[in-house]
PDB file of C-alpha atoms in Angstrom:
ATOM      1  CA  UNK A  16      -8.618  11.178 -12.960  1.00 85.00           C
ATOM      2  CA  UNK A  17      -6.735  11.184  -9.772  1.00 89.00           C
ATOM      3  CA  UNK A  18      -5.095   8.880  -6.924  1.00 91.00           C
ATOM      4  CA  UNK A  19      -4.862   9.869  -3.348  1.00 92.00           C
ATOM      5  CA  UNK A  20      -2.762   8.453  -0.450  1.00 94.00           C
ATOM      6  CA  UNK A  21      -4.344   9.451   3.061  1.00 95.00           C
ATOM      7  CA  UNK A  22      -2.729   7.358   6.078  1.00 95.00           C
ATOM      8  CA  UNK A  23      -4.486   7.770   9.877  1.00 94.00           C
ATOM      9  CA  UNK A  24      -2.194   8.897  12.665  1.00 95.00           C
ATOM     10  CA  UNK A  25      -4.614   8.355  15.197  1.00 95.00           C
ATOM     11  CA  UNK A  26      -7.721   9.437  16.896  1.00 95.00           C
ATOM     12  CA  UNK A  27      -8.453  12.920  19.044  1.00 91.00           C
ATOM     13  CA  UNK A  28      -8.451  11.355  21.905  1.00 94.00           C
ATOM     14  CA  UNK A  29      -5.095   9.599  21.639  1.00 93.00           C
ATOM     15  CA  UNK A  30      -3.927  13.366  21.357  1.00 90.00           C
ATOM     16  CA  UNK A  31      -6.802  14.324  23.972  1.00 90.00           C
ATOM     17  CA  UNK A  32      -7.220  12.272  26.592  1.00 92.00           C
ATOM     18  CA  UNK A  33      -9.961  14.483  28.208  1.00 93.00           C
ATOM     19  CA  UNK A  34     -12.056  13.290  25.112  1.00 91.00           C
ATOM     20  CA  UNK A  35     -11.471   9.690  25.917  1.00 90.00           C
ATOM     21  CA  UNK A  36     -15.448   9.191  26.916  1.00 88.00           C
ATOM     22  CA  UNK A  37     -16.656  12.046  24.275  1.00 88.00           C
ATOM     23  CA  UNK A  38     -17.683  11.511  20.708  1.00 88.00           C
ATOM     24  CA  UNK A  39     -15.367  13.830  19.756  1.00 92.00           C
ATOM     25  CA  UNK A  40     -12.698  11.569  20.902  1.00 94.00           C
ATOM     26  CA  UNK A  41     -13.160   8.878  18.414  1.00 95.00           C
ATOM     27  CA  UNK A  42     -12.644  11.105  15.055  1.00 96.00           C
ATOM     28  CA  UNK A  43      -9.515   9.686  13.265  1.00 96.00           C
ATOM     29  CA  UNK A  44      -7.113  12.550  11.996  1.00 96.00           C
ATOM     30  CA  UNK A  45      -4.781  12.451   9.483  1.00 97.00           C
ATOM     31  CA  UNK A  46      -3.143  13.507   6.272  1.00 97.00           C
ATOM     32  CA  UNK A  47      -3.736  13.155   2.731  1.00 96.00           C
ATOM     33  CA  UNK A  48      -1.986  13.879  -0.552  1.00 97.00           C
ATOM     34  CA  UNK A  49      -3.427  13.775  -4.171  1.00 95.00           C
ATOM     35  CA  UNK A  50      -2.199  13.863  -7.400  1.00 95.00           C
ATOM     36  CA  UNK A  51      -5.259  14.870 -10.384  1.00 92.00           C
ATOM     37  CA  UNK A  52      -5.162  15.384 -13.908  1.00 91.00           C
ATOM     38  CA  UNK A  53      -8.503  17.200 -14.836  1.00 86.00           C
ATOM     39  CA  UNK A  54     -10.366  16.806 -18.142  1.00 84.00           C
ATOM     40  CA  UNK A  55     -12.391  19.300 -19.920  1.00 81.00           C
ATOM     41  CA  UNK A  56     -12.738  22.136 -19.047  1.00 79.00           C
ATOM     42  CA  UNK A  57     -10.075  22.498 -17.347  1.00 82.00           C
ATOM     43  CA  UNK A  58      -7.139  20.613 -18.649  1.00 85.00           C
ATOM     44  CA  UNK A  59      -3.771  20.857 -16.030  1.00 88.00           C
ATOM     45  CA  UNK A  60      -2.327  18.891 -13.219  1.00 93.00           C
ATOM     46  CA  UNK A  61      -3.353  19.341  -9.444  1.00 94.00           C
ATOM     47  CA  UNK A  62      -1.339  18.311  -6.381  1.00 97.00           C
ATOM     48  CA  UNK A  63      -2.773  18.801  -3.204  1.00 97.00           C
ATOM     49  CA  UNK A  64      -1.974  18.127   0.166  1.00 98.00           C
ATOM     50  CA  UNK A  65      -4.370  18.015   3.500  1.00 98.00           C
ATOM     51  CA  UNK A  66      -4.667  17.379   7.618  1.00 98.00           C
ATOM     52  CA  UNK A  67      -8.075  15.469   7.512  1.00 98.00           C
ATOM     53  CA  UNK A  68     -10.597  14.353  10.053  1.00 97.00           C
ATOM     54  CA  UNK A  69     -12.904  11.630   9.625  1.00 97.00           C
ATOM     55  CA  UNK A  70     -16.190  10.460  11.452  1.00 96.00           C
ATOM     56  CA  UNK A  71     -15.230   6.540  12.750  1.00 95.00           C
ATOM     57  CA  UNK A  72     -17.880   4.092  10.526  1.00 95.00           C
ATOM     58  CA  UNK A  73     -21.288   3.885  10.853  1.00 96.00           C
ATOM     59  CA  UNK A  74     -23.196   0.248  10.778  1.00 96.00           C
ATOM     60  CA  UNK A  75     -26.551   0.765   8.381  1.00 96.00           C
ATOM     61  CA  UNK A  76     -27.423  -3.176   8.171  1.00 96.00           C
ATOM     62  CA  UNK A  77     -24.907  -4.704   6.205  1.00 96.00           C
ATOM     63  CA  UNK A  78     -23.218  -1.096   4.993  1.00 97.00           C
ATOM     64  CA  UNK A  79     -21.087   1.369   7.194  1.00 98.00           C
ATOM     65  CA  UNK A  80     -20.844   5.127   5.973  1.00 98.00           C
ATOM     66  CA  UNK A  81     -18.131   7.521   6.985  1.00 97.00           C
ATOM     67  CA  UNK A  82     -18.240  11.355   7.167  1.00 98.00           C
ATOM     68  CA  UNK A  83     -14.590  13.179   6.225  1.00 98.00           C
ATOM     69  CA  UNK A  84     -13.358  16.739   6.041  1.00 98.00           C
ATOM     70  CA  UNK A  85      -9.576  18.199   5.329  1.00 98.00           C
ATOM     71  CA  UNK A  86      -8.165  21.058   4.745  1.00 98.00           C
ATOM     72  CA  UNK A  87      -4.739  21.731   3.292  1.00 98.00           C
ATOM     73  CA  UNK A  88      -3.288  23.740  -0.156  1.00 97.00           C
ATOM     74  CA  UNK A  89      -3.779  22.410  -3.775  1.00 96.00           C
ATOM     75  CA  UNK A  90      -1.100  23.899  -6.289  1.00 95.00           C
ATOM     76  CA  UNK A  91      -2.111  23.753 -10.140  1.00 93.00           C
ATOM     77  CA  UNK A  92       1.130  22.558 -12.329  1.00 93.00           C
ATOM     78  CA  UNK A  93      -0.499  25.114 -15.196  1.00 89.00           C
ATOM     79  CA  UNK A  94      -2.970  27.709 -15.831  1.00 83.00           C
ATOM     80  CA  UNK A  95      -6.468  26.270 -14.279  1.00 85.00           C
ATOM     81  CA  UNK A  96      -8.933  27.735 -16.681  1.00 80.00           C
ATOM     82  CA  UNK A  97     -11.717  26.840 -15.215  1.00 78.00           C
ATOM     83  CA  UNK A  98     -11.899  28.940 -11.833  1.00 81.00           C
ATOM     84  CA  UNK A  99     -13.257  32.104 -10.825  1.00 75.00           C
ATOM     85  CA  UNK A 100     -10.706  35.077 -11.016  1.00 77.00           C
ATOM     86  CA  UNK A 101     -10.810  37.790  -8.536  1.00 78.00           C
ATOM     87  CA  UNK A 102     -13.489  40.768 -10.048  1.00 79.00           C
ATOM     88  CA  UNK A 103     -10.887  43.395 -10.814  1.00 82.00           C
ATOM     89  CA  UNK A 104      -9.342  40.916 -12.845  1.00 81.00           C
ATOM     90  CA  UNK A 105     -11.573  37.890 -13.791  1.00 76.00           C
ATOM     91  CA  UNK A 106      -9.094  36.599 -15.964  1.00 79.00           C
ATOM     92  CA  UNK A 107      -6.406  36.042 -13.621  1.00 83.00           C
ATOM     93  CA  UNK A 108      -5.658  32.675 -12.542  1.00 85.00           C
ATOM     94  CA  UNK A 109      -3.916  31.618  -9.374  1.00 88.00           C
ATOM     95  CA  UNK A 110      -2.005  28.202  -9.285  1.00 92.00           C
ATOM     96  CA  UNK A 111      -1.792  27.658  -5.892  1.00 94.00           C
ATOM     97  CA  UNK A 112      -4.890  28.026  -3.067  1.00 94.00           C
ATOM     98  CA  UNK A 113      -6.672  26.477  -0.059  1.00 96.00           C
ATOM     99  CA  UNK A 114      -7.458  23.324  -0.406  1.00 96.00           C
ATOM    100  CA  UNK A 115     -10.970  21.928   1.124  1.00 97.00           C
ATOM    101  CA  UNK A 116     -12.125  18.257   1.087  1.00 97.00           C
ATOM    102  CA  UNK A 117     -15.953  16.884   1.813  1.00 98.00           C
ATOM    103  CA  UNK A 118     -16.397  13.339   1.515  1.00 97.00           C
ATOM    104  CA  UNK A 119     -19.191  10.371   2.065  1.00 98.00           C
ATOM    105  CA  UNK A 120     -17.500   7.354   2.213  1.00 97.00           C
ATOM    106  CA  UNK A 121     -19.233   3.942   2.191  1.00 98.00           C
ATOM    107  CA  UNK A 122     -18.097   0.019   2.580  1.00 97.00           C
ATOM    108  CA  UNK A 123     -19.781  -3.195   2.867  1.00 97.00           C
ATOM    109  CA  UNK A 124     -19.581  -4.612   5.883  1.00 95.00           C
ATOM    110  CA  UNK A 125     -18.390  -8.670   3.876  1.00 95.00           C
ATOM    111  CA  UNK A 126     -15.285  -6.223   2.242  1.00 95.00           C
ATOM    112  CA  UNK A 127     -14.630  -3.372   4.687  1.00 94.00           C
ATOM    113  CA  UNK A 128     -10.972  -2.928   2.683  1.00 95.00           C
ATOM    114  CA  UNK A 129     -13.158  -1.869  -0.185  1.00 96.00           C
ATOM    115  CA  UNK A 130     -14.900   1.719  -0.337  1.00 96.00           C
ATOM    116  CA  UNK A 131     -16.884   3.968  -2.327  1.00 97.00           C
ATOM    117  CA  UNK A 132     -16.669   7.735  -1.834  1.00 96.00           C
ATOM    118  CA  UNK A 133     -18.259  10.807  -2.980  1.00 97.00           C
ATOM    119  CA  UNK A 134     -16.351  14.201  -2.865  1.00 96.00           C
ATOM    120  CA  UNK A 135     -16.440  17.801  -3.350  1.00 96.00           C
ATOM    121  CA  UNK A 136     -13.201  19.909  -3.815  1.00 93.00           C
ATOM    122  CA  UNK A 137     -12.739  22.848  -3.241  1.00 94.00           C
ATOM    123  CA  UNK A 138      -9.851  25.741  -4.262  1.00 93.00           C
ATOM    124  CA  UNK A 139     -10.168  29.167  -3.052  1.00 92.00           C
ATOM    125  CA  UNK A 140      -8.086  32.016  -1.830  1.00 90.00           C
ATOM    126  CA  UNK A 141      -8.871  31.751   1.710  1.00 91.00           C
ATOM    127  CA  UNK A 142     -10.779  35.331   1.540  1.00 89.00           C
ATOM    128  CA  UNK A 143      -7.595  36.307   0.562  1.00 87.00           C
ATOM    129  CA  UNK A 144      -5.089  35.016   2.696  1.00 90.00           C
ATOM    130  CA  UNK A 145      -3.690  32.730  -0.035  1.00 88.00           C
ATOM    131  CA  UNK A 146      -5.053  34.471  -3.094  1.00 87.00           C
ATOM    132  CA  UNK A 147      -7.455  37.373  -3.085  1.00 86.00           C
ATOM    133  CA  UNK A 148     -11.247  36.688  -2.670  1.00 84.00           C
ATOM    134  CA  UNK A 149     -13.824  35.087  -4.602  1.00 83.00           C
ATOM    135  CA  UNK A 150     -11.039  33.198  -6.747  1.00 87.00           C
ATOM    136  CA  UNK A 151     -11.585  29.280  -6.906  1.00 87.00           C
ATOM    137  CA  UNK A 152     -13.548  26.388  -8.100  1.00 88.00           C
ATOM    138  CA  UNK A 153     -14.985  23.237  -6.702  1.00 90.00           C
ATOM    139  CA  UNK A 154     -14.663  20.056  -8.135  1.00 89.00           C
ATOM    140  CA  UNK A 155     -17.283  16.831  -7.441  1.00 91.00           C
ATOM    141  CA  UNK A 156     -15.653  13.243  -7.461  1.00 91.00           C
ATOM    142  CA  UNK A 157     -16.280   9.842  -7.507  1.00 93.00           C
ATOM    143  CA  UNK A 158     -13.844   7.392  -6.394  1.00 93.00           C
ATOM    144  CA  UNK A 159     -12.917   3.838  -5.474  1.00 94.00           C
ATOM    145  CA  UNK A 160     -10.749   3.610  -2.169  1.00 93.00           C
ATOM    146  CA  UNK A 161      -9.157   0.497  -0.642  1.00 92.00           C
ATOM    147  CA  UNK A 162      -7.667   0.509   2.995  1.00 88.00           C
ATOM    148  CA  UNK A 163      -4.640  -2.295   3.423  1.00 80.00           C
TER     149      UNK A 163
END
């Protein structure tokens, strides 16, 4: 169970104006932050915090479907049992890692403030620049999302 804040701060090309006339240029970046309390097994608090680039909306008939990355750091508020240690030490646990964010987000085109979203997270050590490798987990969510 979770709830995630994410504002837009504008597009590449606002930042790029070489991409004005480029696909590229019309990805929206941005941040996010989320707050999680996970169920199971594993049982702790998550607060994680991204830079995130999303696709702009496409039109399918009377749906539009949006493509999103981020990537950021995720800190556990308590031992997250359920994640990979490193293999010297499998039972070590590391609070605080990288932070990746896939997500397929889609709207109806009568209630575009309204959204559905699929999305896999992912914690890891960054092949060991944040903690060593082959530590982490990922995480699949479903979520509502409305955009005032």
């Amino acid at each position: 169970v979770g709830i995630s804040y994410g504002k837009a701060t504008g597009r590449y090309q606002d930042a790029f104006p070489v991409l004005a006339d480029n696909a590229l240029g019309s990805i929206v970046q941005g941040y996010e932050v989320v707050l999680l309390k996970h169920h199971g097994l594993q049982d702790n608090v998550e607060f994680g915090a991204a830079y995130t680039l999303k696709s702009p909306y496409w039109t399918l008939g009377a749906v539009q479907l949006q493509a999103g990355t981020g990537i950021g750091l995720s800190h556990a508020f308590s031992r997250p049992n359920y994640e990979d240690g490193p293999f010297d030490d499998p039972d070590r646990r590391y609070q605080t890692q990288l932070m990746l964010l896939f997500e397929l987000r889609m709207r109806m085109l009568e209630h575009k403030q309204w959204s559905v979203f699929g999305r896999v997270q992912h914690r890891s050590g960054a092949y060991g620049l944040v903690a060593p490798q082959n530590v982490g987990s990922n995480f699949l969510a479903l979520g509502i999302g409305y955009e005032y």
